Amino acid sequence: MLTVDRLSVAHGPVQALHEVSLTAERGRITTVLGANGAGKTTLLRTISGLHRAVSGSVRLGDQSLSRVPAEAMAAHGLAHVPEGRGVVTELTVEENLRLGALARGRVRPGDLDLAYDLFAPLADRRGQAAGSLSGGERQMLVIGRALMARPAVLLLDEPSLGLAPRVVAQIFALLKRLVTDEGLTVLLVEQNARSALAVAHRGVVLHLGRVVADRDASELAADDALRHAYLGF
Ligand code: ATP
């Protein structure tokens, strides 16, 4: 279980997070929702060691991650897929996947099979340059690459951005399979609240850097007042 406890983060004079607490349970998808500027990206970047918190802590199980530098997070079981689907366009799909295993040392037998089994379009294109992939396939590739490090926790920042609803549904269904079959812990940041709540078990709503709701996803989706006030649907 990933535990965030009273985390406060500032960007210079701008306080982006105010004592944010949440947990992401093993084998579950927890989604963090909220408008632009709510602090979602700051939260993920702080968990993965890219920003230093002013106060508060992050733990994975009983180990503290608060002072672990970003480059050592993979060794502690954490993988972060940032917004933007950055792939190495000149390398092949398979070479990009292999890069993901470098974070952990080497490619082990079965690592590539897991990615190809989950994301069939990648298997068909394994020898093609990653630059030739569609947006949806690139999103699959960056998730597959993160999984190559065999993380316990996957942090995902806006994977649905700019993708067709059908592709989003496909990727989210694969995430669900991963948490169910592999016991992965997923913390999913989304502006697409409707789709995220449809796949997540738990939903946390951030507004101006504070948690304003933390409930079962189905309950959040059924709360008309909260949806209208914070989630835009
Ligand atoms: P978005 O979906 O637009 O990325 P978000 O919910 O992820 O929004 P953050 O990007 O975490 O929100 O931003 C939270 C607050 O911190 C905002 O007020 C933003 O302007 C501010 N902020 C973020 N990064 C910086 C930075 N590097 N320097 C100064 N302020 C920042």
PDB file of C-alpha atoms in Angstrom, residues 7-130:
ATOM      1  CA  LEU A   7       1.947  16.230   2.219  1.00  0.00           C
ATOM      2  CA  SER A   8       2.537  19.937   1.617  1.00  0.00           C
ATOM      3  CA  VAL A   9       4.462  21.158  -1.415  1.00  0.00           C
ATOM      4  CA  ALA A  10       5.333  24.652  -2.618  1.00  0.00           C
ATOM      5  CA  HIS A  11       6.668  25.913  -5.940  1.00  0.00           C
ATOM      6  CA  GLY A  12       8.425  29.034  -4.704  1.00  0.00           C
ATOM      7  CA  PRO A  13       5.674  31.274  -3.328  1.00  0.00           C
ATOM      8  CA  VAL A  14       2.870  29.068  -4.725  1.00  0.00           C
ATOM      9  CA  GLN A  15       1.692  26.403  -2.316  1.00  0.00           C
ATOM     10  CA  ALA A  16       0.499  23.623  -4.624  1.00  0.00           C
ATOM     11  CA  LEU A  17      -0.468  20.998  -2.018  1.00  0.00           C
ATOM     12  CA  HIS A  18      -1.871  21.555   1.481  1.00  0.00           C
ATOM     13  CA  GLU A  19      -1.574  18.567   3.821  1.00  0.00           C
ATOM     14  CA  VAL A  20      -2.752  16.028   1.251  1.00  0.00           C
ATOM     15  CA  SER A  21      -3.356  12.525   2.623  1.00  0.00           C
ATOM     16  CA  LEU A  22      -4.454   9.460   0.675  1.00  0.00           C
ATOM     17  CA  THR A  23      -3.750   5.763   0.308  1.00  0.00           C
ATOM     18  CA  ALA A  24      -3.507   3.619  -2.800  1.00  0.00           C
ATOM     19  CA  GLU A  25      -4.135  -0.030  -2.028  1.00  0.00           C
ATOM     20  CA  ARG A  26      -2.487  -3.033  -3.595  1.00  0.00           C
ATOM     21  CA  GLY A  27      -4.503  -4.574  -6.421  1.00  0.00           C
ATOM     22  CA  ARG A  28      -6.613  -1.439  -6.750  1.00  0.00           C
ATOM     23  CA  ILE A  29      -6.817   1.582  -9.034  1.00  0.00           C
ATOM     24  CA  THR A  30      -7.007   4.838  -7.094  1.00  0.00           C
ATOM     25  CA  THR A  31      -7.732   7.861  -9.232  1.00  0.00           C
ATOM     26  CA  VAL A  32      -6.855  11.456  -8.351  1.00  0.00           C
ATOM     27  CA  LEU A  33      -9.188  13.927 -10.030  1.00  0.00           C
ATOM     28  CA  GLY A  34      -9.536  17.676 -10.198  1.00  0.00           C
ATOM     29  CA  ALA A  35      -9.397  20.658 -12.511  1.00  0.00           C
ATOM     30  CA  ASN A  36      -6.297  22.182 -14.109  1.00  0.00           C
ATOM     31  CA  GLY A  37      -4.002  23.449 -11.396  1.00  0.00           C
ATOM     32  CA  ALA A  38      -5.573  21.331  -8.630  1.00  0.00           C
ATOM     33  CA  GLY A  39      -2.145  19.886  -7.848  1.00  0.00           C
ATOM     34  CA  LYS A  40      -2.397  16.429  -9.416  1.00  0.00           C
ATOM     35  CA  THR A  41       0.890  16.507 -11.309  1.00  0.00           C
ATOM     36  CA  THR A  42       2.664  18.043  -8.326  1.00  0.00           C
ATOM     37  CA  LEU A  43       1.393  15.165  -6.187  1.00  0.00           C
ATOM     38  CA  LEU A  44       2.735  12.480  -8.525  1.00  0.00           C
ATOM     39  CA  ARG A  45       6.052  14.269  -9.000  1.00  0.00           C
ATOM     40  CA  THR A  46       6.497  14.615  -5.247  1.00  0.00           C
ATOM     41  CA  ILE A  47       5.702  10.948  -4.616  1.00  0.00           C
ATOM     42  CA  SER A  48       8.335   9.974  -7.165  1.00  0.00           C
ATOM     43  CA  GLY A  49      11.003  12.258  -5.701  1.00  0.00           C
ATOM     44  CA  LEU A  50      11.016  14.978  -8.375  1.00  0.00           C
ATOM     45  CA  HIS A  51       9.824  17.660  -5.935  1.00  0.00           C
ATOM     46  CA  ARG A  52      10.779  17.958  -2.296  1.00  0.00           C
ATOM     47  CA  ALA A  53       7.864  18.313   0.137  1.00  0.00           C
ATOM     48  CA  VAL A  54       7.776  21.111   2.686  1.00  0.00           C
ATOM     49  CA  SER A  55       6.274  18.657   5.156  1.00  0.00           C
ATOM     50  CA  GLY A  56       4.513  15.301   5.269  1.00  0.00           C
ATOM     51  CA  SER A  57       5.590  11.846   4.168  1.00  0.00           C
ATOM     52  CA  VAL A  58       5.235   9.125   1.536  1.00  0.00           C
ATOM     53  CA  ARG A  59       5.501   5.422   2.429  1.00  0.00           C
ATOM     54  CA  LEU A  60       5.345   2.211   0.459  1.00  0.00           C
ATOM     55  CA  GLY A  61       4.382  -0.555   2.880  1.00  0.00           C
ATOM     56  CA  ASP A  62       6.538   0.235   5.888  1.00  0.00           C
ATOM     57  CA  GLN A  63       9.434   1.816   3.990  1.00  0.00           C
ATOM     58  CA  SER A  64       9.650   5.589   3.769  1.00  0.00           C
ATOM     59  CA  LEU A  65      10.089   7.038   0.274  1.00  0.00           C
ATOM     60  CA  SER A  66      10.333  10.629   1.480  1.00  0.00           C
ATOM     61  CA  ARG A  67      14.096  10.917   1.073  1.00  0.00           C
ATOM     62  CA  VAL A  68      14.575   8.515  -1.821  1.00  0.00           C
ATOM     63  CA  PRO A  69      15.935  10.362  -4.882  1.00  0.00           C
ATOM     64  CA  ALA A  70      13.947  10.043  -8.113  1.00  0.00           C
ATOM     65  CA  GLU A  71      16.587   7.914  -9.824  1.00  0.00           C
ATOM     66  CA  ALA A  72      16.408   5.324  -7.034  1.00  0.00           C
ATOM     67  CA  MET A  73      12.599   4.985  -7.053  1.00  0.00           C
ATOM     68  CA  ALA A  74      12.573   2.083  -9.534  1.00  0.00           C
ATOM     69  CA  ALA A  75      14.697   0.055  -7.141  1.00  0.00           C
ATOM     70  CA  HIS A  76      12.098   0.789  -4.452  1.00  0.00           C
ATOM     71  CA  GLY A  77       9.302  -0.531  -6.670  1.00  0.00           C
ATOM     72  CA  LEU A  78       7.845   2.707  -8.003  1.00  0.00           C
ATOM     73  CA  ALA A  79       7.334   3.573 -11.676  1.00  0.00           C
ATOM     74  CA  HIS A  80       6.089   6.945 -12.946  1.00  0.00           C
ATOM     75  CA  VAL A  81       4.604   7.471 -16.398  1.00  0.00           C
ATOM     76  CA  PRO A  82       4.527  11.258 -16.874  1.00  0.00           C
ATOM     77  CA  GLU A  83       2.118  13.135 -19.095  1.00  0.00           C
ATOM     78  CA  GLY A  84       3.190  13.370 -22.714  1.00  0.00           C
ATOM     79  CA  ARG A  85       4.033   9.829 -23.859  1.00  0.00           C
ATOM     80  CA  GLY A  86       7.747  10.375 -24.322  1.00  0.00           C
ATOM     81  CA  VAL A  87       9.205   7.562 -26.393  1.00  0.00           C
ATOM     82  CA  VAL A  88      12.548   7.402 -28.164  1.00  0.00           C
ATOM     83  CA  THR A  89      11.170   7.838 -31.655  1.00  0.00           C
ATOM     84  CA  GLU A  90      14.210   6.496 -33.554  1.00  0.00           C
ATOM     85  CA  LEU A  91      14.389   3.281 -31.536  1.00  0.00           C
ATOM     86  CA  THR A  92      12.102   0.333 -32.186  1.00  0.00           C
ATOM     87  CA  VAL A  93       9.188  -0.566 -29.960  1.00  0.00           C
ATOM     88  CA  GLU A  94      11.190  -3.440 -28.502  1.00  0.00           C
ATOM     89  CA  GLU A  95      14.249  -1.279 -27.856  1.00  0.00           C
ATOM     90  CA  ASN A  96      12.036   1.218 -26.023  1.00  0.00           C
ATOM     91  CA  LEU A  97      10.632  -1.593 -23.888  1.00  0.00           C
ATOM     92  CA  ARG A  98      14.120  -2.851 -23.087  1.00  0.00           C
ATOM     93  CA  LEU A  99      15.054   0.646 -21.886  1.00  0.00           C
ATOM     94  CA  GLY A 100      12.421   0.248 -19.171  1.00  0.00           C
ATOM     95  CA  ALA A 101      14.253  -2.744 -17.737  1.00  0.00           C
ATOM     96  CA  LEU A 102      17.496  -0.762 -17.417  1.00  0.00           C
ATOM     97  CA  ALA A 103      16.011   0.957 -14.385  1.00  0.00           C
ATOM     98  CA  ARG A 104      16.191  -2.435 -12.688  1.00  0.00           C
ATOM     99  CA  GLY A 105      19.362  -3.781 -14.260  1.00  0.00           C
ATOM    100  CA  ARG A 106      18.563  -6.173 -17.079  1.00  0.00           C
ATOM    101  CA  VAL A 107      15.763  -7.718 -19.128  1.00  0.00           C
ATOM    102  CA  ARG A 108      14.602 -10.990 -17.580  1.00  0.00           C
ATOM    103  CA  PRO A 109      12.886 -13.756 -19.529  1.00  0.00           C
ATOM    104  CA  GLY A 110       9.173 -13.083 -19.657  1.00  0.00           C
ATOM    105  CA  ASP A 111       9.435  -9.307 -19.240  1.00  0.00           C
ATOM    106  CA  LEU A 112       8.767  -8.559 -22.889  1.00  0.00           C
ATOM    107  CA  ASP A 113       6.088 -11.245 -23.008  1.00  0.00           C
ATOM    108  CA  LEU A 114       4.120  -9.475 -20.290  1.00  0.00           C
ATOM    109  CA  ALA A 115       4.120  -6.210 -22.253  1.00  0.00           C
ATOM    110  CA  TYR A 116       3.260  -7.960 -25.524  1.00  0.00           C
ATOM    111  CA  ASP A 117       0.572 -10.063 -23.909  1.00  0.00           C
ATOM    112  CA  LEU A 118      -1.107  -6.986 -22.451  1.00  0.00           C
ATOM    113  CA  PHE A 119      -0.642  -4.752 -25.445  1.00  0.00           C
ATOM    114  CA  ALA A 120      -1.101  -6.828 -28.590  1.00  0.00           C
ATOM    115  CA  PRO A 121      -0.553  -3.879 -30.990  1.00  0.00           C
ATOM    116  CA  LEU A 122       2.979  -3.545 -29.594  1.00  0.00           C
ATOM    117  CA  ALA A 123       3.761  -7.168 -30.360  1.00  0.00           C
ATOM    118  CA  ASP A 124       2.719  -6.640 -33.978  1.00  0.00           C
ATOM    119  CA  ARG A 125       4.963  -3.573 -34.226  1.00  0.00           C
ATOM    120  CA  ARG A 126       7.941  -4.691 -32.146  1.00  0.00           C
ATOM    121  CA  GLY A 127      10.472  -4.044 -34.944  1.00  0.00           C
ATOM    122  CA  GLN A 128       9.011  -0.688 -36.022  1.00  0.00           C
ATOM    123  CA  ALA A 129      10.340   2.701 -34.983  1.00  0.00           C
ATOM    124  CA  ALA A 130       8.391   4.015 -32.008  1.00  0.00           C
TER     125      ALA A 130
END
